[in-house]
């Protein structure tokens, strides 16, 4: 509570700045928190770099937070798109980077120029948009151009995406800085791989959840197979799930799935569905 007895009469009224004090971009209030929407803002740049190279985004192996900071300090990179412009000679001048380690990192970065559309969306760092939401989005907007042109009304119609997330996506693509960054990614050679999604695909409209260990393939492979065949793979139990696939040593999800009336299948039944 306010400690009025400690006031001296010299207090000043605090006014929240309307623009980011670091980059000058307009500040937007989301709930009780104020956000700078500029992906290139130096104040948020470091964490965004880590998000951009993470496993569900560009998945760049061998690029550490320490290396990113060194590259930024040397002025070699300003935003994540600059990573794809790096040359071996840029790295060799850095301490502890020899010719072989430099070549290895450059090769790792260049190998990630092709990226699946959901991973690209996730990499953009849109507030509230995780990899599952990104996978849901591409079912309604199968190309980047269609997603960029989506109206707020279009986004609000998606049943698995809430209004707050819909507004966040819409506002992101209305921001000129964000669009400029996307264009820069294209210019440095990023190629988006668009999945073929059709209502005629065998698992179209079906949602799967996996529990326990599978014998013939890893969980990630099984999830990827579901998505390749037009289905949706999720990580948590809800009544919207169509199939719970049960492997060895399953968790408590089986009991909850039975109570929710979700169809439970074993690995063999699942393999028949994806053949």
PDB file of C-alpha atoms in Angstrom:
ATOM      1  CA  UNK A   1       0.000   0.000   0.000  1.00  0.00           C
ATOM      2  CA  UNK A   2       1.127   3.640  -0.452  1.00  0.00           C
ATOM      3  CA  UNK A   3       3.252   4.964   2.437  1.00  0.00           C
ATOM      4  CA  UNK A   4       1.837   8.484   2.496  1.00  0.00           C
ATOM      5  CA  UNK A   5       3.618   9.330   5.724  1.00  0.00           C
ATOM      6  CA  UNK A   6       6.970   9.141   3.887  1.00  0.00           C
ATOM      7  CA  UNK A   7       6.007  11.752   1.316  1.00  0.00           C
ATOM      8  CA  UNK A   8       7.857  15.063   1.477  1.00  0.00           C
ATOM      9  CA  UNK A   9       5.806  17.082  -0.975  1.00  0.00           C
ATOM     10  CA  UNK A  10       8.608  17.061  -3.557  1.00  0.00           C
ATOM     11  CA  UNK A  11       7.306  13.960  -5.346  1.00  0.00           C
ATOM     12  CA  UNK A  12       6.867  14.097  -9.107  1.00  0.00           C
ATOM     13  CA  UNK A  13       4.125  12.418 -11.091  1.00  0.00           C
ATOM     14  CA  UNK A  14       5.514   9.494 -13.114  1.00  0.00           C
ATOM     15  CA  UNK A  15       4.371   9.348 -16.715  1.00  0.00           C
ATOM     16  CA  UNK A  16       5.035   6.190 -18.715  1.00  0.00           C
ATOM     17  CA  UNK A  17       6.988   7.106 -21.881  1.00  0.00           C
ATOM     18  CA  UNK A  18       5.040   6.757 -25.121  1.00  0.00           C
ATOM     19  CA  UNK A  19       8.191   5.695 -26.997  1.00  0.00           C
ATOM     20  CA  UNK A  20      11.027   3.309 -26.160  1.00  0.00           C
ATOM     21  CA  UNK A  21      13.858   5.305 -24.502  1.00  0.00           C
ATOM     22  CA  UNK A  22      16.433   3.137 -26.297  1.00  0.00           C
ATOM     23  CA  UNK A  23      15.279   2.908 -29.936  1.00  0.00           C
ATOM     24  CA  UNK A  24      12.446   5.439 -30.144  1.00  0.00           C
ATOM     25  CA  UNK A  25       9.821   2.936 -31.330  1.00  0.00           C
ATOM     26  CA  UNK A  26       6.262   3.446 -30.109  1.00  0.00           C
ATOM     27  CA  UNK A  27       5.494   1.647 -26.838  1.00  0.00           C
ATOM     28  CA  UNK A  28       2.316  -0.445 -26.663  1.00  0.00           C
ATOM     29  CA  UNK A  29       0.546  -1.512 -23.486  1.00  0.00           C
ATOM     30  CA  UNK A  30      -0.398  -5.196 -23.243  1.00  0.00           C
ATOM     31  CA  UNK A  31      -2.315  -5.853 -20.067  1.00  0.00           C
ATOM     32  CA  UNK A  32      -0.285  -4.344 -17.234  1.00  0.00           C
ATOM     33  CA  UNK A  33       3.000  -4.346 -19.172  1.00  0.00           C
ATOM     34  CA  UNK A  34       4.412  -1.913 -21.743  1.00  0.00           C
ATOM     35  CA  UNK A  35       6.280  -3.335 -24.731  1.00  0.00           C
ATOM     36  CA  UNK A  36       8.570  -2.012 -27.432  1.00  0.00           C
ATOM     37  CA  UNK A  37       7.551  -3.749 -30.681  1.00  0.00           C
ATOM     38  CA  UNK A  38      10.828  -3.112 -32.494  1.00  0.00           C
ATOM     39  CA  UNK A  39      12.643  -6.472 -33.030  1.00  0.00           C
ATOM     40  CA  UNK A  40      15.883  -4.574 -33.628  1.00  0.00           C
ATOM     41  CA  UNK A  41      15.792  -2.641 -30.357  1.00  0.00           C
ATOM     42  CA  UNK A  42      19.250  -2.971 -28.731  1.00  0.00           C
ATOM     43  CA  UNK A  43      17.666  -3.366 -25.282  1.00  0.00           C
ATOM     44  CA  UNK A  44      15.885  -6.559 -26.306  1.00  0.00           C
ATOM     45  CA  UNK A  45      18.219  -7.602 -29.107  1.00  0.00           C
ATOM     46  CA  UNK A  46      20.344 -10.013 -27.088  1.00  0.00           C
ATOM     47  CA  UNK A  47      17.437 -12.219 -25.952  1.00  0.00           C
ATOM     48  CA  UNK A  48      15.903 -12.080 -29.395  1.00  0.00           C
ATOM     49  CA  UNK A  49      19.134 -13.394 -30.934  1.00  0.00           C
ATOM     50  CA  UNK A  50      18.924 -16.431 -28.631  1.00  0.00           C
ATOM     51  CA  UNK A  51      15.283 -16.959 -29.573  1.00  0.00           C
ATOM     52  CA  UNK A  52      16.095 -16.641 -33.278  1.00  0.00           C
ATOM     53  CA  UNK A  53      18.780 -19.358 -33.218  1.00  0.00           C
ATOM     54  CA  UNK A  54      16.860 -21.707 -30.874  1.00  0.00           C
ATOM     55  CA  UNK A  55      15.787 -25.244 -31.818  1.00  0.00           C
ATOM     56  CA  UNK A  56      12.212 -24.388 -32.859  1.00  0.00           C
ATOM     57  CA  UNK A  57      13.415 -21.365 -34.836  1.00  0.00           C
ATOM     58  CA  UNK A  58      16.512 -21.415 -37.105  1.00  0.00           C
ATOM     59  CA  UNK A  59      18.217 -24.074 -34.966  1.00  0.00           C
ATOM     60  CA  UNK A  60      21.774 -22.821 -35.511  1.00  0.00           C
ATOM     61  CA  UNK A  61      24.166 -25.232 -33.811  1.00  0.00           C
ATOM     62  CA  UNK A  62      27.441 -23.990 -32.319  1.00  0.00           C
ATOM     63  CA  UNK A  63      26.465 -20.343 -31.926  1.00  0.00           C
ATOM     64  CA  UNK A  64      26.599 -19.434 -28.240  1.00  0.00           C
ATOM     65  CA  UNK A  65      25.359 -16.398 -26.354  1.00  0.00           C
ATOM     66  CA  UNK A  66      28.968 -15.419 -25.666  1.00  0.00           C
ATOM     67  CA  UNK A  67      29.847 -15.514 -29.383  1.00  0.00           C
ATOM     68  CA  UNK A  68      26.767 -13.461 -30.262  1.00  0.00           C
ATOM     69  CA  UNK A  69      27.757 -10.806 -27.735  1.00  0.00           C
ATOM     70  CA  UNK A  70      31.312 -10.692 -29.106  1.00  0.00           C
ATOM     71  CA  UNK A  71      30.020 -10.293 -32.652  1.00  0.00           C
ATOM     72  CA  UNK A  72      27.725  -7.491 -31.538  1.00  0.00           C
ATOM     73  CA  UNK A  73      30.484  -5.765 -29.573  1.00  0.00           C
ATOM     74  CA  UNK A  74      32.706  -5.835 -32.674  1.00  0.00           C
ATOM     75  CA  UNK A  75      29.908  -4.320 -34.750  1.00  0.00           C
ATOM     76  CA  UNK A  76      29.760  -7.361 -37.036  1.00  0.00           C
ATOM     77  CA  UNK A  77      26.035  -7.971 -36.461  1.00  0.00           C
ATOM     78  CA  UNK A  78      23.172  -5.600 -35.677  1.00  0.00           C
ATOM     79  CA  UNK A  79      20.240  -7.988 -36.003  1.00  0.00           C
ATOM     80  CA  UNK A  80      19.870 -11.764 -36.590  1.00  0.00           C
ATOM     81  CA  UNK A  81      19.730 -11.355 -40.379  1.00  0.00           C
ATOM     82  CA  UNK A  82      23.364 -10.190 -40.252  1.00  0.00           C
ATOM     83  CA  UNK A  83      24.401 -13.663 -39.089  1.00  0.00           C
ATOM     84  CA  UNK A  84      23.917 -14.931 -42.626  1.00  0.00           C
ATOM     85  CA  UNK A  85      26.305 -12.281 -43.988  1.00  0.00           C
ATOM     86  CA  UNK A  86      29.214 -13.329 -41.786  1.00  0.00           C
ATOM     87  CA  UNK A  87      32.404 -14.551 -43.456  1.00  0.00           C
ATOM     88  CA  UNK A  88      35.198 -16.730 -42.117  1.00  0.00           C
ATOM     89  CA  UNK A  89      37.533 -13.740 -41.912  1.00  0.00           C
ATOM     90  CA  UNK A  90      35.041 -11.933 -39.656  1.00  0.00           C
ATOM     91  CA  UNK A  91      35.359 -14.686 -37.067  1.00  0.00           C
ATOM     92  CA  UNK A  92      39.090 -15.292 -37.266  1.00  0.00           C
ATOM     93  CA  UNK A  93      39.806 -11.836 -35.845  1.00  0.00           C
ATOM     94  CA  UNK A  94      37.902 -12.797 -32.685  1.00  0.00           C
ATOM     95  CA  UNK A  95      39.790 -14.266 -29.756  1.00  0.00           C
ATOM     96  CA  UNK A  96      39.774 -18.104 -29.621  1.00  0.00           C
ATOM     97  CA  UNK A  97      38.466 -18.434 -33.176  1.00  0.00           C
ATOM     98  CA  UNK A  98      40.839 -20.284 -35.466  1.00  0.00           C
ATOM     99  CA  UNK A  99      40.399 -21.111 -39.139  1.00  0.00           C
ATOM    100  CA  UNK A 100      38.714 -24.486 -38.539  1.00  0.00           C
ATOM    101  CA  UNK A 101      36.308 -23.271 -35.851  1.00  0.00           C
ATOM    102  CA  UNK A 102      35.429 -20.260 -38.007  1.00  0.00           C
ATOM    103  CA  UNK A 103      34.726 -22.436 -41.036  1.00  0.00           C
ATOM    104  CA  UNK A 104      32.609 -24.802 -38.927  1.00  0.00           C
ATOM    105  CA  UNK A 105      30.409 -22.025 -37.521  1.00  0.00           C
ATOM    106  CA  UNK A 106      29.942 -20.319 -40.896  1.00  0.00           C
ATOM    107  CA  UNK A 107      28.941 -23.661 -42.412  1.00  0.00           C
ATOM    108  CA  UNK A 108      26.468 -24.238 -39.574  1.00  0.00           C
ATOM    109  CA  UNK A 109      24.871 -20.811 -40.101  1.00  0.00           C
ATOM    110  CA  UNK A 110      24.680 -21.124 -43.890  1.00  0.00           C
ATOM    111  CA  UNK A 111      23.106 -24.586 -43.628  1.00  0.00           C
ATOM    112  CA  UNK A 112      20.069 -23.029 -41.919  1.00  0.00           C
ATOM    113  CA  UNK A 113      19.073 -20.717 -44.763  1.00  0.00           C
ATOM    114  CA  UNK A 114      16.194 -23.039 -45.635  1.00  0.00           C
ATOM    115  CA  UNK A 115      13.516 -23.071 -42.963  1.00  0.00           C
ATOM    116  CA  UNK A 116      10.029 -24.527 -42.596  1.00  0.00           C
ATOM    117  CA  UNK A 117       7.284 -21.922 -42.494  1.00  0.00           C
ATOM    118  CA  UNK A 118       6.121 -22.629 -38.891  1.00  0.00           C
ATOM    119  CA  UNK A 119       9.699 -22.332 -37.638  1.00  0.00           C
ATOM    120  CA  UNK A 120      10.112 -19.072 -39.545  1.00  0.00           C
ATOM    121  CA  UNK A 121       6.982 -17.640 -37.910  1.00  0.00           C
ATOM    122  CA  UNK A 122       8.225 -18.719 -34.480  1.00  0.00           C
ATOM    123  CA  UNK A 123      11.660 -17.207 -35.181  1.00  0.00           C
ATOM    124  CA  UNK A 124      10.100 -13.773 -35.733  1.00  0.00           C
ATOM    125  CA  UNK A 125       9.436 -13.565 -31.993  1.00  0.00           C
ATOM    126  CA  UNK A 126       5.777 -12.492 -32.219  1.00  0.00           C
ATOM    127  CA  UNK A 127       4.389 -12.104 -28.716  1.00  0.00           C
ATOM    128  CA  UNK A 128       2.252 -15.082 -27.585  1.00  0.00           C
ATOM    129  CA  UNK A 129       3.159 -17.105 -30.711  1.00  0.00           C
ATOM    130  CA  UNK A 130       4.819 -20.395 -29.828  1.00  0.00           C
ATOM    131  CA  UNK A 131       5.635 -23.193 -32.247  1.00  0.00           C
ATOM    132  CA  UNK A 132       2.209 -24.816 -31.851  1.00  0.00           C
ATOM    133  CA  UNK A 133       0.438 -21.545 -32.653  1.00  0.00           C
ATOM    134  CA  UNK A 134       2.730 -21.109 -35.663  1.00  0.00           C
ATOM    135  CA  UNK A 135       1.757 -24.574 -36.903  1.00  0.00           C
ATOM    136  CA  UNK A 136      -1.911 -23.687 -36.467  1.00  0.00           C
ATOM    137  CA  UNK A 137      -1.508 -20.425 -38.377  1.00  0.00           C
ATOM    138  CA  UNK A 138      -0.165 -22.043 -41.541  1.00  0.00           C
ATOM    139  CA  UNK A 139      -3.365 -24.064 -41.918  1.00  0.00           C
ATOM    140  CA  UNK A 140      -5.252 -20.828 -42.508  1.00  0.00           C
ATOM    141  CA  UNK A 141      -2.464 -18.738 -44.044  1.00  0.00           C
ATOM    142  CA  UNK A 142      -0.229 -21.153 -45.984  1.00  0.00           C
ATOM    143  CA  UNK A 143       2.182 -18.456 -47.240  1.00  0.00           C
ATOM    144  CA  UNK A 144       3.943 -15.499 -45.666  1.00  0.00           C
ATOM    145  CA  UNK A 145       2.172 -13.047 -47.972  1.00  0.00           C
ATOM    146  CA  UNK A 146      -1.241 -14.342 -46.925  1.00  0.00           C
ATOM    147  CA  UNK A 147      -0.292 -14.127 -43.250  1.00  0.00           C
ATOM    148  CA  UNK A 148       0.989 -10.558 -43.673  1.00  0.00           C
ATOM    149  CA  UNK A 149      -2.313  -9.543 -45.290  1.00  0.00           C
ATOM    150  CA  UNK A 150      -4.509 -11.241 -42.668  1.00  0.00           C
ATOM    151  CA  UNK A 151      -6.992  -8.889 -41.016  1.00  0.00           C
ATOM    152  CA  UNK A 152      -7.743  -8.963 -37.324  1.00  0.00           C
ATOM    153  CA  UNK A 153     -11.147 -10.439 -38.178  1.00  0.00           C
ATOM    154  CA  UNK A 154      -9.444 -13.238 -40.143  1.00  0.00           C
ATOM    155  CA  UNK A 155      -7.213 -14.081 -37.195  1.00  0.00           C
ATOM    156  CA  UNK A 156     -10.030 -13.958 -34.642  1.00  0.00           C
ATOM    157  CA  UNK A 157     -11.872 -16.667 -36.583  1.00  0.00           C
ATOM    158  CA  UNK A 158      -9.180 -19.257 -35.829  1.00  0.00           C
ATOM    159  CA  UNK A 159     -10.651 -21.435 -33.093  1.00  0.00           C
ATOM    160  CA  UNK A 160      -7.353 -22.514 -31.498  1.00  0.00           C
ATOM    161  CA  UNK A 161      -5.924 -18.991 -31.241  1.00  0.00           C
ATOM    162  CA  UNK A 162      -7.226 -16.522 -28.656  1.00  0.00           C
ATOM    163  CA  UNK A 163      -8.041 -12.827 -29.178  1.00  0.00           C
ATOM    164  CA  UNK A 164      -4.908 -11.541 -27.436  1.00  0.00           C
ATOM    165  CA  UNK A 165      -2.660 -13.659 -29.652  1.00  0.00           C
ATOM    166  CA  UNK A 166      -4.651 -12.657 -32.747  1.00  0.00           C
ATOM    167  CA  UNK A 167      -4.139  -8.965 -31.966  1.00  0.00           C
ATOM    168  CA  UNK A 168      -0.442  -9.533 -31.337  1.00  0.00           C
ATOM    169  CA  UNK A 169      -0.020 -11.208 -34.754  1.00  0.00           C
ATOM    170  CA  UNK A 170      -2.001  -8.497 -36.530  1.00  0.00           C
ATOM    171  CA  UNK A 171      -0.060  -5.675 -34.871  1.00  0.00           C
ATOM    172  CA  UNK A 172       3.271  -7.346 -35.625  1.00  0.00           C
ATOM    173  CA  UNK A 173       2.633  -7.321 -39.366  1.00  0.00           C
ATOM    174  CA  UNK A 174       1.360  -3.740 -39.247  1.00  0.00           C
ATOM    175  CA  UNK A 175       4.724  -2.593 -37.912  1.00  0.00           C
ATOM    176  CA  UNK A 176       6.993  -1.260 -40.692  1.00  0.00           C
ATOM    177  CA  UNK A 177      10.170  -2.173 -38.816  1.00  0.00           C
ATOM    178  CA  UNK A 178       9.063  -5.798 -38.602  1.00  0.00           C
ATOM    179  CA  UNK A 179       8.243  -5.896 -42.317  1.00  0.00           C
ATOM    180  CA  UNK A 180      11.624  -4.359 -43.112  1.00  0.00           C
ATOM    181  CA  UNK A 181      13.358  -7.050 -41.043  1.00  0.00           C
ATOM    182  CA  UNK A 182      11.452  -9.797 -42.922  1.00  0.00           C
ATOM    183  CA  UNK A 183      12.540  -8.287 -46.224  1.00  0.00           C
ATOM    184  CA  UNK A 184      16.126  -8.236 -45.002  1.00  0.00           C
ATOM    185  CA  UNK A 185      15.908 -11.948 -44.184  1.00  0.00           C
ATOM    186  CA  UNK A 186      14.805 -12.592 -47.757  1.00  0.00           C
ATOM    187  CA  UNK A 187      17.671 -10.496 -49.132  1.00  0.00           C
ATOM    188  CA  UNK A 188      20.317 -12.452 -47.185  1.00  0.00           C
ATOM    189  CA  UNK A 189      19.018 -15.646 -48.782  1.00  0.00           C
ATOM    190  CA  UNK A 190      16.481 -17.110 -46.363  1.00  0.00           C
ATOM    191  CA  UNK A 191      14.215 -19.568 -48.183  1.00  0.00           C
ATOM    192  CA  UNK A 192      10.913 -20.480 -46.565  1.00  0.00           C
ATOM    193  CA  UNK A 193       9.695 -24.034 -47.176  1.00  0.00           C
ATOM    194  CA  UNK A 194       5.930 -24.114 -47.361  1.00  0.00           C
ATOM    195  CA  UNK A 195       4.238 -27.388 -46.351  1.00  0.00           C
ATOM    196  CA  UNK A 196       1.554 -28.867 -48.559  1.00  0.00           C
ATOM    197  CA  UNK A 197      -1.682 -28.794 -46.549  1.00  0.00           C
ATOM    198  CA  UNK A 198      -4.906 -30.166 -47.971  1.00  0.00           C
ATOM    199  CA  UNK A 199      -8.249 -31.316 -46.601  1.00  0.00           C
ATOM    200  CA  UNK A 200      -7.649 -34.542 -48.541  1.00  0.00           C
ATOM    201  CA  UNK A 201      -4.546 -35.353 -46.481  1.00  0.00           C
ATOM    202  CA  UNK A 202      -5.103 -38.448 -44.280  1.00  0.00           C
ATOM    203  CA  UNK A 203      -4.771 -36.708 -40.906  1.00  0.00           C
ATOM    204  CA  UNK A 204      -6.291 -33.343 -41.860  1.00  0.00           C
ATOM    205  CA  UNK A 205      -8.266 -31.849 -38.974  1.00  0.00           C
ATOM    206  CA  UNK A 206      -7.059 -34.456 -36.455  1.00  0.00           C
ATOM    207  CA  UNK A 207      -5.167 -33.613 -33.269  1.00  0.00           C
ATOM    208  CA  UNK A 208      -2.730 -36.025 -31.612  1.00  0.00           C
ATOM    209  CA  UNK A 209      -1.042 -36.222 -28.215  1.00  0.00           C
ATOM    210  CA  UNK A 210       1.739 -38.707 -27.407  1.00  0.00           C
ATOM    211  CA  UNK A 211       2.539 -40.264 -24.041  1.00  0.00           C
ATOM    212  CA  UNK A 212       5.230 -42.798 -23.206  1.00  0.00           C
ATOM    213  CA  UNK A 213       8.167 -43.951 -25.342  1.00  0.00           C
ATOM    214  CA  UNK A 214       7.594 -45.210 -28.887  1.00  0.00           C
ATOM    215  CA  UNK A 215       9.636 -48.186 -30.170  1.00  0.00           C
ATOM    216  CA  UNK A 216       9.945 -47.462 -33.878  1.00  0.00           C
ATOM    217  CA  UNK A 217      10.452 -43.690 -33.939  1.00  0.00           C
ATOM    218  CA  UNK A 218      11.134 -40.802 -31.590  1.00  0.00           C
ATOM    219  CA  UNK A 219       8.352 -38.549 -30.377  1.00  0.00           C
ATOM    220  CA  UNK A 220       9.621 -35.672 -32.513  1.00  0.00           C
ATOM    221  CA  UNK A 221       9.602 -37.901 -35.593  1.00  0.00           C
ATOM    222  CA  UNK A 222       6.040 -39.021 -34.814  1.00  0.00           C
ATOM    223  CA  UNK A 223       4.906 -35.422 -34.308  1.00  0.00           C
ATOM    224  CA  UNK A 224       6.557 -34.357 -37.564  1.00  0.00           C
ATOM    225  CA  UNK A 225       4.843 -37.230 -39.399  1.00  0.00           C
ATOM    226  CA  UNK A 226       1.448 -36.133 -38.066  1.00  0.00           C
ATOM    227  CA  UNK A 227       2.044 -32.579 -39.292  1.00  0.00           C
ATOM    228  CA  UNK A 228       3.311 -33.746 -42.694  1.00  0.00           C
ATOM    229  CA  UNK A 229       0.024 -35.609 -43.167  1.00  0.00           C
ATOM    230  CA  UNK A 230      -2.067 -32.558 -42.316  1.00  0.00           C
ATOM    231  CA  UNK A 231      -2.676 -33.251 -38.617  1.00  0.00           C
ATOM    232  CA  UNK A 232      -1.803 -31.329 -35.495  1.00  0.00           C
ATOM    233  CA  UNK A 233       0.438 -32.459 -32.654  1.00  0.00           C
ATOM    234  CA  UNK A 234       0.109 -30.939 -29.176  1.00  0.00           C
ATOM    235  CA  UNK A 235       1.953 -31.272 -25.869  1.00  0.00           C
ATOM    236  CA  UNK A 236      -0.871 -31.023 -23.333  1.00  0.00           C
ATOM    237  CA  UNK A 237      -4.175 -32.799 -22.797  1.00  0.00           C
ATOM    238  CA  UNK A 238      -7.472 -31.121 -23.658  1.00  0.00           C
ATOM    239  CA  UNK A 239     -10.913 -32.142 -24.918  1.00  0.00           C
ATOM    240  CA  UNK A 240      -9.917 -30.928 -28.398  1.00  0.00           C
ATOM    241  CA  UNK A 241      -7.594 -33.922 -28.864  1.00  0.00           C
ATOM    242  CA  UNK A 242      -8.796 -36.694 -31.198  1.00  0.00           C
ATOM    243  CA  UNK A 243      -6.181 -39.366 -30.427  1.00  0.00           C
ATOM    244  CA  UNK A 244      -3.907 -40.153 -27.493  1.00  0.00           C
ATOM    245  CA  UNK A 245      -1.055 -42.344 -28.782  1.00  0.00           C
ATOM    246  CA  UNK A 246       0.273 -44.546 -25.979  1.00  0.00           C
ATOM    247  CA  UNK A 247       3.831 -45.901 -25.908  1.00  0.00           C
ATOM    248  CA  UNK A 248       5.842 -47.666 -23.203  1.00  0.00           C
ATOM    249  CA  UNK A 249       5.705 -46.354 -19.627  1.00  0.00           C
ATOM    250  CA  UNK A 250       2.900 -43.850 -20.256  1.00  0.00           C
ATOM    251  CA  UNK A 251       2.049 -41.164 -17.743  1.00  0.00           C
ATOM    252  CA  UNK A 252      -1.206 -40.174 -16.076  1.00  0.00           C
ATOM    253  CA  UNK A 253      -2.627 -38.887 -19.352  1.00  0.00           C
ATOM    254  CA  UNK A 254      -4.394 -42.228 -20.044  1.00  0.00           C
ATOM    255  CA  UNK A 255      -6.777 -41.886 -17.098  1.00  0.00           C
ATOM    256  CA  UNK A 256      -7.543 -38.265 -17.932  1.00  0.00           C
ATOM    257  CA  UNK A 257      -8.061 -39.127 -21.612  1.00  0.00           C
ATOM    258  CA  UNK A 258     -10.548 -41.853 -20.718  1.00  0.00           C
ATOM    259  CA  UNK A 259     -12.449 -39.451 -18.501  1.00  0.00           C
ATOM    260  CA  UNK A 260     -12.545 -36.901 -21.343  1.00  0.00           C
ATOM    261  CA  UNK A 261     -13.727 -39.485 -23.883  1.00  0.00           C
ATOM    262  CA  UNK A 262     -10.593 -39.208 -26.042  1.00  0.00           C
ATOM    263  CA  UNK A 263      -9.785 -42.185 -28.272  1.00  0.00           C
ATOM    264  CA  UNK A 264      -6.687 -44.035 -27.081  1.00  0.00           C
ATOM    265  CA  UNK A 265      -4.540 -45.940 -29.593  1.00  0.00           C
ATOM    266  CA  UNK A 266      -1.255 -47.834 -29.370  1.00  0.00           C
ATOM    267  CA  UNK A 267       1.863 -47.420 -31.495  1.00  0.00           C
ATOM    268  CA  UNK A 268       0.857 -50.131 -33.969  1.00  0.00           C
ATOM    269  CA  UNK A 269      -2.500 -48.466 -34.623  1.00  0.00           C
ATOM    270  CA  UNK A 270      -0.784 -45.119 -35.073  1.00  0.00           C
ATOM    271  CA  UNK A 271       1.706 -46.551 -37.591  1.00  0.00           C
ATOM    272  CA  UNK A 272      -1.189 -47.892 -39.684  1.00  0.00           C
ATOM    273  CA  UNK A 273      -2.703 -44.401 -39.760  1.00  0.00           C
ATOM    274  CA  UNK A 274       0.468 -42.796 -41.109  1.00  0.00           C
ATOM    275  CA  UNK A 275       1.297 -45.397 -43.769  1.00  0.00           C
TER     276      UNK A 275
END
